[in-house]
């Protein structure tokens, strides 16, 4: 069974880039452009979530809190191209989330697939 990732970003270009890269690595990919859409798609069962911190409707921290409440062991990686303040960094640490910065390279996605893609 292929590992499955849910990628959440309100930027279509980032969704397409991640989808293409993960598919080339043999990972099944679900894409969502909002936090609410992501919660619905996560219900289908995913191995990990890669989400932008700053989404249009709600933020990635809110999404991570909701998903951890529903799926306590779910691995969640946050991504951002913006500076992150101390409050967000504190929440990342408290929730035990990973963080990558945009622009990221394909090696980071490959490392993620290797680390979290255990089905």
Coordinates of C-alpha atoms in Angstrom, one line a residue:
X1 CA 0.0 0.0 0.0
X2 CA 1.4 3.4 -1.0
X3 CA 2.0 6.0 1.8
X4 CA -0.5 8.9 1.6
X5 CA 0.1 12.6 2.3
X6 CA -2.4 15.4 2.6
X7 CA -0.9 18.7 1.3
X8 CA -2.8 21.9 2.4
X9 CA -2.0 25.3 0.9
X10 CA -4.0 28.1 -0.5
X11 CA -1.5 28.6 -3.2
X12 CA -2.2 26.4 -6.2
X13 CA 1.4 26.5 -7.4
X14 CA 2.6 25.0 -4.1
X15 CA -0.1 22.3 -4.2
X16 CA 0.9 21.3 -7.8
X17 CA 4.6 21.3 -7.0
X18 CA 4.2 19.1 -3.9
X19 CA 1.7 16.8 -5.7
X20 CA 4.1 16.2 -8.6
X21 CA 7.1 15.7 -6.4
X22 CA 5.4 13.2 -4.0
X23 CA 3.8 11.3 -6.8
X24 CA 7.2 10.8 -8.4
X25 CA 8.3 9.4 -5.1
X26 CA 5.5 6.9 -5.1
X27 CA 3.4 8.7 -2.5
X28 CA -0.4 9.0 -2.9
X29 CA -1.3 12.7 -2.6
X30 CA -4.5 14.4 -1.5
X31 CA -4.6 18.2 -1.9
X32 CA -6.7 20.7 0.0
X33 CA -6.8 24.5 -0.4
X34 CA -8.4 25.2 3.0
X35 CA -8.4 23.9 6.5
X36 CA -12.0 22.9 6.4
X37 CA -11.4 20.9 3.2
X38 CA -8.4 19.3 4.8
X39 CA -10.3 18.0 7.7
X40 CA -12.7 16.3 5.4
X41 CA -10.0 14.8 3.3
X42 CA -8.0 13.6 6.3
X43 CA -10.9 11.4 7.3
X44 CA -10.1 9.2 4.3
X45 CA -6.9 8.2 6.2
X46 CA -3.5 9.7 5.6
X47 CA 0.0 9.0 6.9
X48 CA 1.0 12.6 7.3
X49 CA 0.0 16.2 6.6
X50 CA 2.0 19.0 5.1
X51 CA 0.3 22.3 5.6
X52 CA 1.0 25.9 5.2
X53 CA 0.8 27.9 8.4
X54 CA -1.0 30.9 6.8
X55 CA -4.1 29.6 5.0
X56 CA -6.8 31.9 3.7
X57 CA -9.6 30.7 6.0
X58 CA -7.9 29.4 9.2
X59 CA -4.3 28.9 10.0
X60 CA -2.2 25.7 10.0
X61 CA -1.8 25.7 13.7
X62 CA -5.6 25.6 14.1
X63 CA -5.7 22.8 11.6
X64 CA -3.0 20.9 13.4
X65 CA -4.9 21.2 16.7
X66 CA -8.1 19.9 15.1
X67 CA -6.3 17.0 13.3
X68 CA -4.4 16.0 16.4
X69 CA -7.7 15.9 18.3
X70 CA -9.2 13.6 15.7
X71 CA -6.0 11.6 15.0
X72 CA -3.6 11.8 17.9
X73 CA -0.6 10.0 16.3
X74 CA -0.8 11.9 13.0
X75 CA 2.4 13.4 11.8
X76 CA 2.0 17.1 10.8
X77 CA 4.6 19.3 9.1
X78 CA 4.1 23.0 8.8
X79 CA 5.5 25.1 6.0
X80 CA 5.8 28.8 5.6
X81 CA 7.6 31.4 3.5
X82 CA 6.9 34.1 6.1
X83 CA 8.6 35.0 9.4
X84 CA 7.2 33.1 12.3
X85 CA 6.6 34.9 15.6
X86 CA 7.3 33.5 19.1
X87 CA 3.7 32.6 19.8
X88 CA 3.6 30.4 16.7
X89 CA 7.0 28.8 17.5
X90 CA 5.7 28.1 21.0
X91 CA 2.6 26.3 19.6
X92 CA 4.8 24.4 17.2
X93 CA 6.9 23.1 20.1
X94 CA 3.9 22.4 22.3
X95 CA 2.1 20.4 19.5
X96 CA 5.4 18.7 18.5
X97 CA 5.1 19.7 14.9
X98 CA 7.8 19.9 12.3
X99 CA 8.5 23.1 10.3
X100 CA 10.0 23.7 6.9
X101 CA 10.5 27.0 5.2
X102 CA 9.6 27.9 1.6
X103 CA 11.2 27.8 -0.7
X104 CA 12.1 24.2 0.1
X105 CA 14.0 21.9 -2.1
X106 CA 12.8 18.5 -3.4
X107 CA 15.3 16.7 -1.1
X108 CA 13.2 17.9 1.9
X109 CA 10.1 16.4 0.4
X110 CA 12.0 13.2 -0.3
X111 CA 13.3 13.1 3.3
X112 CA 9.7 13.6 4.5
X113 CA 8.4 10.8 2.3
X114 CA 11.0 8.5 3.7
X115 CA 10.5 9.5 7.3
X116 CA 6.7 9.6 7.4
X117 CA 5.7 7.3 4.5
X118 CA 5.5 4.1 6.5
X119 CA 2.2 2.4 5.7

